[in-house]
């Protein structure tokens, strides 16, 4: 019986990465070649151009001419990394895929260990950053706090310091693609689907070329997306807060009636009234805001717009 070799596909999302792509492919191609010959597997690289406005797409085309293992998918505009990854996963025709960033912050050298775990039976091999020395203190602190909060309230925890860098078997990819939500918090989705998971630890290097597309404001909003995607606790909490406040208000009301009946009316109490009105007003606005967050997401989901639009396929059947 002849067993056809397994296929490994490396998916790399690219947004304005004309400065990074050459170095990335120069490093990763020899690594993949050596993995392929060592474990007799086939490989390809699927570069997803997430609507770059620079020469990223031209660079992909040039690489495709040099190396038939390289394939390209060009999106019609910038849809964001999560959508670009989803596009890559949907078009990868492989037994396993590895998702990696172009900027060399995810070291390609550990791909071999990932492949080994996969061939040993793991369905998902997650790259975990063991050191974040290159991040600022405040970034490390906020990210730690965020993971703590997320894991407290989400249905399924995500490992702290795990990024998108990971290997997934065909079954995991199919499962991930079954989650049709528009709001794609990939880390949450990856952990939600389950399967046998292994971890590989690495130290995260500094970005080699170009610049990060993230800033604090974007990260903050990304964090909110993650929480609202995988937990409804922020909504339910207001039921409890409201219940507590009503119970307190009710007893206090009874006390006021009692006092007025037996001791007459008192006019004092302006500060108390002001403080109460302001406090409750603020609380109400805040809880409306949270309701709004969920309603906005409902609106996005019911429209069922596609997650991405493909403009061009390069070297793909
Ligand atoms: N990326 C993308 N679309 C975007 C933003 C980023 O495809 O809208 C890609 C980017 O080209 C890179 C990866 O996602 O390959 C990670 O981006 P970046 O290094 O900016 O993020 P960070 O490492 O700072 O989280
Ligand atoms: Mg990066």
Short mmCIF file of C-alpha atoms and ligand atoms in Angstrom, two decimals, residues 101 103 105 204 207 212, ligand 2:
data_model
loop_
_atom_site.label_atom_id
_atom_site.label_comp_id
_atom_site.label_asym_id
_atom_site.label_seq_id
_atom_site.Cartn_x
_atom_site.Cartn_y
_atom_site.Cartn_z
CA UNK A 101 3.46 36.24 11.54
CA UNK A 103 7.82 39.81 11.21
CA UNK A 105 8.50 37.49 16.12
CA UNK A 204 9.55 36.30 21.36
CA UNK A 207 9.92 42.86 15.16
CA UNK A 212 3.38 46.89 14.42
MG1 LIG B 2 4.44 41.43 15.24
#
